mmCIF file of C-alpha atoms and ligand atoms in Angstrom:
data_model
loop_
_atom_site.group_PDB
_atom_site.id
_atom_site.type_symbol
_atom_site.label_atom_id
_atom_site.label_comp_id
_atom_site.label_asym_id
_atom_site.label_seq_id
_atom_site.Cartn_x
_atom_site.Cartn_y
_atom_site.Cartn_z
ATOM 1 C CA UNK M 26 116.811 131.261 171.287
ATOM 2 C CA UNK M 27 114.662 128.360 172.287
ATOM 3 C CA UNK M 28 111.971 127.121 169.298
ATOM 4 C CA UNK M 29 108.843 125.080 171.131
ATOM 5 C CA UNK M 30 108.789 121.449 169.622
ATOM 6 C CA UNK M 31 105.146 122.554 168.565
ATOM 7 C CA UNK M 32 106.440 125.578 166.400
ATOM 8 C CA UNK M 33 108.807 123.414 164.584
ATOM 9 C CA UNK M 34 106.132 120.594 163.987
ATOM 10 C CA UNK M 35 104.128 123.316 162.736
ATOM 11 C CA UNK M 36 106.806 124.974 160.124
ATOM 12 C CA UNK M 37 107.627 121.560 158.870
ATOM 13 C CA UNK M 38 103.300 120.774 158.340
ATOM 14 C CA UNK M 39 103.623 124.305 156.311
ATOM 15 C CA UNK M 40 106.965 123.568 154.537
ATOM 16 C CA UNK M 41 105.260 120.028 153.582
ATOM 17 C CA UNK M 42 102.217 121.723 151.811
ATOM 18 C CA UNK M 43 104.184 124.423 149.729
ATOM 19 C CA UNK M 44 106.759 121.300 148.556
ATOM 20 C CA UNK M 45 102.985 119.217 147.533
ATOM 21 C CA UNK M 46 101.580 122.362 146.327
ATOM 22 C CA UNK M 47 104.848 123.033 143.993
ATOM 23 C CA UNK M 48 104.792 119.334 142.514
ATOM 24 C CA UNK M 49 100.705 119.525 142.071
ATOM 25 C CA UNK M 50 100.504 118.585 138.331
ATOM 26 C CA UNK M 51 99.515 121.515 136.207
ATOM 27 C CA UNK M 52 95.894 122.127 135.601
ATOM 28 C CA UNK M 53 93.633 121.649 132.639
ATOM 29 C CA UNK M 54 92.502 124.586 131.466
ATOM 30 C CA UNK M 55 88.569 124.475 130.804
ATOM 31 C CA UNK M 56 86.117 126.497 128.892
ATOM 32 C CA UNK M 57 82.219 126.254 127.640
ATOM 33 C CA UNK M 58 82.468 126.766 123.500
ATOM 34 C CA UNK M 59 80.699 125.166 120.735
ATOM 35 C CA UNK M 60 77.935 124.723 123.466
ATOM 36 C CA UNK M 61 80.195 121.941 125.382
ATOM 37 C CA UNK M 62 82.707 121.832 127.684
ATOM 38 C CA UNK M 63 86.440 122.233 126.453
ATOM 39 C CA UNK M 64 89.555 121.077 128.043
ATOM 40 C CA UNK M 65 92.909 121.144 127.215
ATOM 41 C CA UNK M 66 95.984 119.840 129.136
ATOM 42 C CA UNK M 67 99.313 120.377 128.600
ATOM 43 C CA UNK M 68 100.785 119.319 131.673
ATOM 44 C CA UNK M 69 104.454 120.843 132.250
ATOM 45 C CA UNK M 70 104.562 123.021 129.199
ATOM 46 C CA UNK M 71 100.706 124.541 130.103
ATOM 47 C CA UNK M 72 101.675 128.267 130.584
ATOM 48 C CA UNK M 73 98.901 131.077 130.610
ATOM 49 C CA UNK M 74 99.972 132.047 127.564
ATOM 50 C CA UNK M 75 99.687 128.886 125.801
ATOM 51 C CA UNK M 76 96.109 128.286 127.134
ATOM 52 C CA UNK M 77 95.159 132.029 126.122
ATOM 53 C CA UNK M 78 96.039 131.099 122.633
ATOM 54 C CA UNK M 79 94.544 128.433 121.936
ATOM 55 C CA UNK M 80 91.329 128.922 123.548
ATOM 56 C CA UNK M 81 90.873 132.429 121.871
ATOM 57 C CA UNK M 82 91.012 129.978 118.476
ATOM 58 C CA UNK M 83 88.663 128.002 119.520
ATOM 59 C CA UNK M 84 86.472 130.970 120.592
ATOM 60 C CA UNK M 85 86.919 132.298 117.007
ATOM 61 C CA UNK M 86 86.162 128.883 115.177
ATOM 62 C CA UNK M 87 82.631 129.330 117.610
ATOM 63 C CA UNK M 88 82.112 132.628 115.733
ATOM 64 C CA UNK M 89 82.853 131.624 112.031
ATOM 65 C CA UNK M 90 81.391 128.029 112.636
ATOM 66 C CA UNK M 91 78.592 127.865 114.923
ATOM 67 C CA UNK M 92 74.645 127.434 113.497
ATOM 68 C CA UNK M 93 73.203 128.789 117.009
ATOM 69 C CA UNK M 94 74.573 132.533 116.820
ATOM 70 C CA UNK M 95 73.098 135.228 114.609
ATOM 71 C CA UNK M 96 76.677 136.889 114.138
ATOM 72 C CA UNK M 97 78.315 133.818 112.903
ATOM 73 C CA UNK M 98 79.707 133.461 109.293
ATOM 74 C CA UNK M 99 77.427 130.054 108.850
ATOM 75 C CA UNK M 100 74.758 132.371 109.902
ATOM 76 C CA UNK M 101 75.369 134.762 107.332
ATOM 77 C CA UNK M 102 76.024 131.999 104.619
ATOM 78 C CA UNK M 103 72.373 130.609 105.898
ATOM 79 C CA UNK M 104 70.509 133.959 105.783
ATOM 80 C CA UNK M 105 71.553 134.635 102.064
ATOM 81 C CA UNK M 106 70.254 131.109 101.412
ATOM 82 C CA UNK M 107 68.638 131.924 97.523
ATOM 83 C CA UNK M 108 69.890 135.479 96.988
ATOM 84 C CA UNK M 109 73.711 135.263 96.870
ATOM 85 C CA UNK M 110 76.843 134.077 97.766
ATOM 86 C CA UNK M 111 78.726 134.502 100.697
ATOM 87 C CA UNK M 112 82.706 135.438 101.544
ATOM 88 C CA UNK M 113 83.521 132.173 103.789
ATOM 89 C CA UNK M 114 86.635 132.148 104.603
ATOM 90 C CA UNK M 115 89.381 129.200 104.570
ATOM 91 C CA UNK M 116 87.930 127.405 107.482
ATOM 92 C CA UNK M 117 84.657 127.050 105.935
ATOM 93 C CA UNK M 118 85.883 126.089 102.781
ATOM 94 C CA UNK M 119 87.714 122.897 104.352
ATOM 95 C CA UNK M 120 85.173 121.567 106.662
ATOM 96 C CA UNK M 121 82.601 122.179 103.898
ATOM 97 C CA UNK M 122 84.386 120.599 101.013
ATOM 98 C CA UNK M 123 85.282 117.736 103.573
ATOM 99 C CA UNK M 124 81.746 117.587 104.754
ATOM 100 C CA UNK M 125 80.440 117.248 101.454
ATOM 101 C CA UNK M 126 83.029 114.762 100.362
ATOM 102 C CA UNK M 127 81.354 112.400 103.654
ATOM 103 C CA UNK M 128 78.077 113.349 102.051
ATOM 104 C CA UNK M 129 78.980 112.177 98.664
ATOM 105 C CA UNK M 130 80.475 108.770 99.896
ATOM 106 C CA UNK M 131 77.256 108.232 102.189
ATOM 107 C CA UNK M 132 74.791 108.770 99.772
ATOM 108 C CA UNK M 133 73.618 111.879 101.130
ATOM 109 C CA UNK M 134 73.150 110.331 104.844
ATOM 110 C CA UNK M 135 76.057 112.835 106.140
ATOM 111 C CA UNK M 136 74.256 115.967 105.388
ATOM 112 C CA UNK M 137 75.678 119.566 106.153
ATOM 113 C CA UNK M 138 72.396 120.635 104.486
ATOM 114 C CA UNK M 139 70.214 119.549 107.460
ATOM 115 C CA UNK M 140 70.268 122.755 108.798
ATOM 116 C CA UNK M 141 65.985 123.150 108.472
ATOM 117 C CA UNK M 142 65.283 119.515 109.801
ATOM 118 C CA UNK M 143 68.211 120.552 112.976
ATOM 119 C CA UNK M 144 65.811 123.956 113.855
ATOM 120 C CA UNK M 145 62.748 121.697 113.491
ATOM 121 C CA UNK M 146 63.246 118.963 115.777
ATOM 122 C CA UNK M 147 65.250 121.519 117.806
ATOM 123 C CA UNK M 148 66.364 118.653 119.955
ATOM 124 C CA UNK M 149 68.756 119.553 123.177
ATOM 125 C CA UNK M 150 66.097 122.444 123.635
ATOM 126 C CA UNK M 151 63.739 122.541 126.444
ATOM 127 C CA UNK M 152 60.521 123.413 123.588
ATOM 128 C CA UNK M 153 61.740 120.105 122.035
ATOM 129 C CA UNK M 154 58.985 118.148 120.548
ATOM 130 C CA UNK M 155 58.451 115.545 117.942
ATOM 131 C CA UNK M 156 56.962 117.435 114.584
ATOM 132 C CA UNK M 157 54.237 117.381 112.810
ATOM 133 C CA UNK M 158 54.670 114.691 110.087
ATOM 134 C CA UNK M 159 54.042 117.778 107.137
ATOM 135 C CA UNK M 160 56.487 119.894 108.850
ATOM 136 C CA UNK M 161 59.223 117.088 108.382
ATOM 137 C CA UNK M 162 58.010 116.888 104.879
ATOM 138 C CA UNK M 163 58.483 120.537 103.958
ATOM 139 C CA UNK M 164 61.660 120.410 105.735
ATOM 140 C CA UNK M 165 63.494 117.293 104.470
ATOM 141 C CA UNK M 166 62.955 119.533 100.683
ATOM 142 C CA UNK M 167 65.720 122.048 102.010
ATOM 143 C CA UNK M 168 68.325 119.147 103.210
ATOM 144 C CA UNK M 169 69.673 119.004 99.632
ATOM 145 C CA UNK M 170 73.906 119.243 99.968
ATOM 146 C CA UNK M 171 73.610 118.876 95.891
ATOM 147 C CA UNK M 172 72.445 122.815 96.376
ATOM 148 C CA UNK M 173 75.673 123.871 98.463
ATOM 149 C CA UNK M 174 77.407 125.500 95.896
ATOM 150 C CA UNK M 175 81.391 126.118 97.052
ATOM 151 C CA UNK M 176 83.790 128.601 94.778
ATOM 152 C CA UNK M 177 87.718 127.774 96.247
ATOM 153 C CA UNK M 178 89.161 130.210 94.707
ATOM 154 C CA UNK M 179 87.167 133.458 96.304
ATOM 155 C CA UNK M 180 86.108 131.677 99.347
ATOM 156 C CA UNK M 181 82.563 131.671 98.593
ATOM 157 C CA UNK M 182 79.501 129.724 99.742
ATOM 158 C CA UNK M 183 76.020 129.632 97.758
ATOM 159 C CA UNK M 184 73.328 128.020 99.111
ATOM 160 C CA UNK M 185 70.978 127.353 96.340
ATOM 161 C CA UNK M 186 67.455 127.271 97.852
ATOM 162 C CA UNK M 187 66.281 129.953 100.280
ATOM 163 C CA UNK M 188 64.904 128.403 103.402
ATOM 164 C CA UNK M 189 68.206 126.370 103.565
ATOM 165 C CA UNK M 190 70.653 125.913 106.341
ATOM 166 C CA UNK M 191 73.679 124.634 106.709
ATOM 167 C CA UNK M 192 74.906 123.087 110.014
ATOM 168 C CA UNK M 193 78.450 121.368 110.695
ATOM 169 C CA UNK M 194 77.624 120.259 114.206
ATOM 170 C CA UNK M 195 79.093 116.792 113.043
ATOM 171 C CA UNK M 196 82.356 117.762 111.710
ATOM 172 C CA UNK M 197 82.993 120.925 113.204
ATOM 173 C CA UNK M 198 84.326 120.587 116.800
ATOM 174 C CA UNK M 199 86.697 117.670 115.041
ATOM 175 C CA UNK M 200 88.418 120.771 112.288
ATOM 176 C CA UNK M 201 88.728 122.579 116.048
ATOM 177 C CA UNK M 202 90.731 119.313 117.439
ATOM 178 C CA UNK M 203 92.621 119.546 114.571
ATOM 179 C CA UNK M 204 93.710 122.707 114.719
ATOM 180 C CA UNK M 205 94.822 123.442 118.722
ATOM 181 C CA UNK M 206 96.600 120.278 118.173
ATOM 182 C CA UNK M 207 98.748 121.467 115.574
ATOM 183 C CA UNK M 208 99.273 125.005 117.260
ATOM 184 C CA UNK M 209 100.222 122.445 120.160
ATOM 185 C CA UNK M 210 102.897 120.615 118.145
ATOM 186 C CA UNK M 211 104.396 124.064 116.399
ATOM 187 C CA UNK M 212 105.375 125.028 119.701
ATOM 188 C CA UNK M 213 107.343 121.663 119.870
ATOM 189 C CA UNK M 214 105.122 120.138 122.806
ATOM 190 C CA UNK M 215 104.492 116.738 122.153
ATOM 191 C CA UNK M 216 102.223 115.631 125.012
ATOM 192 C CA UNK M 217 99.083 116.658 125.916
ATOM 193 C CA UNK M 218 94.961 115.924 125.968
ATOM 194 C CA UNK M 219 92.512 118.375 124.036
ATOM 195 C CA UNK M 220 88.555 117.403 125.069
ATOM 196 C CA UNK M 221 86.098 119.132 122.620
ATOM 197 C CA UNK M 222 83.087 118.063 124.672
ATOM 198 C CA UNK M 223 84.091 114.100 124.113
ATOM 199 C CA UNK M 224 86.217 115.276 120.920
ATOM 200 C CA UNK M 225 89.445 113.938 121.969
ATOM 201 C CA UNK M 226 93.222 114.181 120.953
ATOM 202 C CA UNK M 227 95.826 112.523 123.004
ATOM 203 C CA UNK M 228 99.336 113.952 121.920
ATOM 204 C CA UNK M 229 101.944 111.600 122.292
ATOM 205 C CA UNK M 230 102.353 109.145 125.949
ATOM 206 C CA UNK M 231 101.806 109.668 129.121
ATOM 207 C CA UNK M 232 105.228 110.709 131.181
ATOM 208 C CA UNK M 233 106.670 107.182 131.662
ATOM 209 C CA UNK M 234 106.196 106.713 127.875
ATOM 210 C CA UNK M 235 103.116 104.376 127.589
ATOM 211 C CA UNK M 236 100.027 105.220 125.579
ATOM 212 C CA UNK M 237 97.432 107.501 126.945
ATOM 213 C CA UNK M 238 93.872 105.617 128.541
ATOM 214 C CA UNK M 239 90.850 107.074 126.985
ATOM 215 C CA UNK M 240 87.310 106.741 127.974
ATOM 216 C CA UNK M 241 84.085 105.685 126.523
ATOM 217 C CA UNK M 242 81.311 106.546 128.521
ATOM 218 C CA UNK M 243 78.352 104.390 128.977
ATOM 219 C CA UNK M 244 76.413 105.127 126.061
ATOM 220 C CA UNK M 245 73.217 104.193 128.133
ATOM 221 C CA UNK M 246 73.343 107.199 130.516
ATOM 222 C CA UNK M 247 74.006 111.391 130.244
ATOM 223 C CA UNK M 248 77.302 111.852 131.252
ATOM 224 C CA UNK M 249 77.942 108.307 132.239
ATOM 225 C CA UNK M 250 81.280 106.676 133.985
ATOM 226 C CA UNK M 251 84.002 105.650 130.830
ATOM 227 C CA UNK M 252 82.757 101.792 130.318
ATOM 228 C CA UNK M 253 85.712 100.883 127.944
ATOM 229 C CA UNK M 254 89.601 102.463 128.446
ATOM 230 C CA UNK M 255 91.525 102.620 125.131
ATOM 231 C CA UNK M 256 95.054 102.789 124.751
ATOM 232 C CA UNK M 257 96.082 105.137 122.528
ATOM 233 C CA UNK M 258 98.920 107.447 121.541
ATOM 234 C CA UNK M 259 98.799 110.634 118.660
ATOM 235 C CA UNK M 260 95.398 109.622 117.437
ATOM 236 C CA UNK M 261 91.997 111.714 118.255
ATOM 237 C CA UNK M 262 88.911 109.504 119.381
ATOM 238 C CA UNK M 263 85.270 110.547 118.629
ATOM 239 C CA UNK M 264 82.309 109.637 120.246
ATOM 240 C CA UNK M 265 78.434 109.929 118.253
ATOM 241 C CA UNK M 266 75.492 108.320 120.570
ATOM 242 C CA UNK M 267 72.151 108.451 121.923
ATOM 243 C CA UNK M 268 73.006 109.909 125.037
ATOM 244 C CA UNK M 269 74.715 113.319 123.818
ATOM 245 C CA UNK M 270 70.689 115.336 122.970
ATOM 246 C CA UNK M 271 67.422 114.032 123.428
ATOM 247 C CA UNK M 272 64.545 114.375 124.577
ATOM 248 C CA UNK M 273 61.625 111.355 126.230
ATOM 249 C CA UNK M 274 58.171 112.470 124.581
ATOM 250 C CA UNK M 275 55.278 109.320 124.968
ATOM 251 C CA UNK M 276 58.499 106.639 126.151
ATOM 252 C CA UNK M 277 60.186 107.021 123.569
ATOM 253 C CA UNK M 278 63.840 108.647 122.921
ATOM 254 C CA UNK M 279 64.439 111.050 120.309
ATOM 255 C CA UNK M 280 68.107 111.947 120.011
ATOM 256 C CA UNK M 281 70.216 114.774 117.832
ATOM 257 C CA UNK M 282 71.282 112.164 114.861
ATOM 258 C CA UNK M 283 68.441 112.960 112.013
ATOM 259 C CA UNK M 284 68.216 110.241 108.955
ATOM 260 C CA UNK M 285 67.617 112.738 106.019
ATOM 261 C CA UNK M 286 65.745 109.986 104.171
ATOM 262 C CA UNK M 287 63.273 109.794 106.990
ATOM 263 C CA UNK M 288 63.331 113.080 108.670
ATOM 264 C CA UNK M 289 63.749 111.543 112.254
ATOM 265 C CA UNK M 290 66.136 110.293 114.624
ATOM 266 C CA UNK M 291 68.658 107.416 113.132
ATOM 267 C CA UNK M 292 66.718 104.042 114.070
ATOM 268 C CA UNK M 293 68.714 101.167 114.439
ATOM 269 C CA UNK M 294 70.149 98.841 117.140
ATOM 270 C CA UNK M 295 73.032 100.985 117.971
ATOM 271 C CA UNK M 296 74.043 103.198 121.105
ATOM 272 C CA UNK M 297 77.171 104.623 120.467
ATOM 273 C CA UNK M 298 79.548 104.687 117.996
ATOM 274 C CA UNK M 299 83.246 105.616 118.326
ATOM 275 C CA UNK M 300 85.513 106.342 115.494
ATOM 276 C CA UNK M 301 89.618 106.455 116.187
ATOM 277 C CA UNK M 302 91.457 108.166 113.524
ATOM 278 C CA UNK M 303 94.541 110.324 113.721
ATOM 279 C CA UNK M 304 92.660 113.066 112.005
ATOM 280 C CA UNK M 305 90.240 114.515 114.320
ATOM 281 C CA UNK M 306 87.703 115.907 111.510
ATOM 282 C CA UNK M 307 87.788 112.869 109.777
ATOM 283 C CA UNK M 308 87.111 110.948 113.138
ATOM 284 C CA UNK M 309 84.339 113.367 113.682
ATOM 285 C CA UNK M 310 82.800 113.084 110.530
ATOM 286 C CA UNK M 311 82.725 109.255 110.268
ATOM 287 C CA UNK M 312 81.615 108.697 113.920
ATOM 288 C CA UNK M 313 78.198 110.415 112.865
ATOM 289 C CA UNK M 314 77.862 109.106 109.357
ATOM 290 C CA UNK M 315 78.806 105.341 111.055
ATOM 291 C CA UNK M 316 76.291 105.973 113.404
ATOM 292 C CA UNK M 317 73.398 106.576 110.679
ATOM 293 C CA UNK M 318 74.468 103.590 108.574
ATOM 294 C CA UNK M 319 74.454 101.227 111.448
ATOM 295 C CA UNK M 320 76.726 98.458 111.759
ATOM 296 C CA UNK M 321 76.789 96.192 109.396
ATOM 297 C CA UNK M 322 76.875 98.476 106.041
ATOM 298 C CA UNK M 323 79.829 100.613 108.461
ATOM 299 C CA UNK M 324 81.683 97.710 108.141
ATOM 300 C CA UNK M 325 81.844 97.253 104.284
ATOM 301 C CA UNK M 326 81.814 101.470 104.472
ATOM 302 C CA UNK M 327 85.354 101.713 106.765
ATOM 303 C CA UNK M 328 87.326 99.595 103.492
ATOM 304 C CA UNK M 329 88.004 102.915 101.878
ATOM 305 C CA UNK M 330 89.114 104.550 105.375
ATOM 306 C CA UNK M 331 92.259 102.413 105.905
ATOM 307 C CA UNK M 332 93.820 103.206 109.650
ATOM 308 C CA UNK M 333 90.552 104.033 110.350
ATOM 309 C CA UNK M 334 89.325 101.944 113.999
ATOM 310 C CA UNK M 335 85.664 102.445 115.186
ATOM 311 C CA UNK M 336 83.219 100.736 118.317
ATOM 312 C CA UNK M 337 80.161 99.932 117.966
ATOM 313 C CA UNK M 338 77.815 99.358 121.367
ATOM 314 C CA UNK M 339 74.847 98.065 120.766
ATOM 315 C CA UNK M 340 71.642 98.299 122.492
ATOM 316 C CA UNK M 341 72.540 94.433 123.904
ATOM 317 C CA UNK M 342 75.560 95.765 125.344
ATOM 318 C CA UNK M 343 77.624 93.888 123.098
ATOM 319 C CA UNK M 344 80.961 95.794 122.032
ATOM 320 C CA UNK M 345 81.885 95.324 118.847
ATOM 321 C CA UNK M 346 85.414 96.892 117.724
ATOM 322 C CA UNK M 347 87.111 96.858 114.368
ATOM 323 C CA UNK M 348 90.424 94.176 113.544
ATOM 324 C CA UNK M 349 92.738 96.822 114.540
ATOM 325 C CA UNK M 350 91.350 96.941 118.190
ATOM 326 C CA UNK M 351 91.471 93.901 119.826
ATOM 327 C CA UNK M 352 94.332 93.662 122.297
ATOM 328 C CA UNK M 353 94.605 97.974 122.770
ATOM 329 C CA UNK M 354 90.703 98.072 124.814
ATOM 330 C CA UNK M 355 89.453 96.919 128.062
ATOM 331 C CA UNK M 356 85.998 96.875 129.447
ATOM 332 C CA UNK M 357 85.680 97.592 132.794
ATOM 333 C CA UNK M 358 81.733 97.442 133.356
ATOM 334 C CA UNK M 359 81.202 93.751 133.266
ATOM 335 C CA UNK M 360 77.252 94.837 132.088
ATOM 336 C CA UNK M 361 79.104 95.746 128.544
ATOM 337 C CA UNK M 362 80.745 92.547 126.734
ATOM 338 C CA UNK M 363 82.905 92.693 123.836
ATOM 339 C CA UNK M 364 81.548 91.044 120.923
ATOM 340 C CA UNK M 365 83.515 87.701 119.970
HETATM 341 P P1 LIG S 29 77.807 114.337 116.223
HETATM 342 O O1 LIG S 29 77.573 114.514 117.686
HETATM 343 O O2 LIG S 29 79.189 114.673 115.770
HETATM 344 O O3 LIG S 29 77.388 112.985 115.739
HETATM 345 O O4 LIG S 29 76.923 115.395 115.461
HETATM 346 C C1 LIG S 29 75.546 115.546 115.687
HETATM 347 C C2 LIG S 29 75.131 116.915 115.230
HETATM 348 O O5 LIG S 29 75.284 116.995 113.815
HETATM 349 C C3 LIG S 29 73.668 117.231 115.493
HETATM 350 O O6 LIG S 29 73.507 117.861 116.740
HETATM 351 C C4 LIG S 29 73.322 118.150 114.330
HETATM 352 O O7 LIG S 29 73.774 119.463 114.589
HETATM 353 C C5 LIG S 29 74.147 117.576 113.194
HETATM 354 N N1 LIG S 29 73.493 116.502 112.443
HETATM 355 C C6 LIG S 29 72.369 115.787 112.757
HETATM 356 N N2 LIG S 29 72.078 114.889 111.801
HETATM 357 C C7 LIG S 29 73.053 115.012 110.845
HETATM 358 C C8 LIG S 29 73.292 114.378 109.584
HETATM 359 N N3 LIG S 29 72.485 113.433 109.100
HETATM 360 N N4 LIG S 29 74.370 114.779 108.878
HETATM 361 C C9 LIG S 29 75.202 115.750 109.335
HETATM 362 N N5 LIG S 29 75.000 116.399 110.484
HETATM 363 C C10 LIG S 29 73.964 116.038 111.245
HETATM 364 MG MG1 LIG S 30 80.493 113.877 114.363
#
């Protein structure tokens, strides 16, 4: 039988795409929940299975956790603000008694309680618009985590005052890291990537055994090109900014990170702050409550969180990184400096 030199070339073209399409890496597996986008890669070892698993967790932390769904368990805690308590549940019981432990050690600027002053501002909304000053006055009375009331033992929640609301925005999505990482590691896989919506975990190295690159985004812009690559294995990295929610009313930017002293938007020279941490909730957690005491009290603030590496960009573009960093970053927009 006689094959035409064009038939072969033409096998060998299709034989060449099914060998590529075999070796393609494995995909990330991406969903919207906790009103971001999720990733998680697991390269090799990402099966259907796997990514079924660990997604339908996350989808059920969105339903206990989040403060934007009537059917949630926060929701339920919220609505029997002043009348009773509430059956929780484990997961709310950590991130609460964590969240209140930040709140404690900030003074009160890490707030789970600002619930009322989140709905007001209602900032990452299109109706978003800077509130009346009496509104924020009435408001800031109900962001009072003294008046969260927790019971351990039968899993309760009380909030104290009706009109209050809690909201774990902050800490949340880093419990969530937390836990599809360790799901992740009692399989035995110890490499991979888990993205909360800029919530990140690296697991282990990359193949040839060197640490993971991770991104900070320019801080200036939404959704910005990573500025600054870290190298980092087995820690999580989280990211609190001005760039995440806002809105532009009269010039001026009004972004998701309320001061519950002042009732508005956390004014000081910062853009972005990044916390690195092994724990992902307490990276989550500090990122925000750096980001509200700005960078010189974070400083003094970070000597009871040893292991505990943050950046600071500020609104020069200087980079300013704790001890612990110098030598694992690079900045590759030469518009960003780091800080001497
Ligand atoms: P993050 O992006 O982790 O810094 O969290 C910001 C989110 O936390 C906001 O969108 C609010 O839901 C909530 N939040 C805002 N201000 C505070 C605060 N002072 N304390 C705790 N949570 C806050
Ligand atoms: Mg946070």
């Amino acid at each position: 039988m006689r094959i035409k030199m064009g038939t072969v070339i033409l096998l060998l073209f299709f034989l060449l795409i099914l060998i590529s399409s075999c070796n393609k890496a494995p995909q990330a597996h991406t969903e919207i929940i906790f009103g971001t986008v999720c990733s998680i890669n697991l390269f090799k070892k990402g099966t259907e299975k796997r990514y079924q698993e660990l997604f339908a967790r996350l989808n059920e932390l969105d339903q206990i956790l989040s403060a934007n769904r009537d059917d949630s368990t926060i929701a339920k805690i919220n609505a029997a603000a002043g009348l009773h308590p509430v059956h929780a549940g484990k997961e709310i019981i950590e991130i609460l008694s964590s969240a209140l432990f930040y709140a404690e050690k900030s003074e009160g600027l890490f707030n789970p309680a600002i619930g009322p002053l989140v709905r007001l501002w209602n900032i990452g909304n299109e109706n978003a618009r800077v509130p009346e000053p009496a509104a924020i006055t009435q408001a800031l009375l109900l962001v009072d985590w003294k008046s969260i009331h927790i019971d351990s033992e039968n899993e309760t929640v009380f909030l104290e005052k009706p009109g209050m609301l809690l909201d774990l925005g902050a800490i949340a999505k880093g419990y969530a890291a937390n836990e599809v990482a360790s799901m992740i590691r009692s399989w035995g896989i110890s490499r991979g990537i888990i993205d909360l919506g800029g919530n990140i975990v690296t697991l282990g190295n990359k193949e040839k055994g060197t640490p993971w690159h991770i991104g900070i985004r320019n801080p200036e812009l939404s959704g910005g090109n990573s500025i600054i690559s870290l190298y980092a294995s087995d820690v999580s990295m989280v990211t609190s900014g001005i760039n995440e929610r806002f809105f532009i009313e009269n010039q001026k930017r009004y972004h998701h990170i309320l001061d519950p002293k002042t009732g508005y938007p956390a004014e000081n020279d910062l853009l972005s702050v990044s916390v690195i941490s092994p724990d992902s909730m307490e990276a989550d957690a500090l990122s925000t409550t750096l980001f509200l005491l700005g960078r010189e009290k974070s400083i003094t603030f970070l000597a009871a969180f040893p292991g505990v590496e943050a950046v600071f960009i500020d609104k020069t573009r200087a980079v300013h990184v704790t001890n612990g960093l110098f030598g694992s970053l690079k900045i590759r927009d030469s518009s960003f400096y780091l800080y001497p």
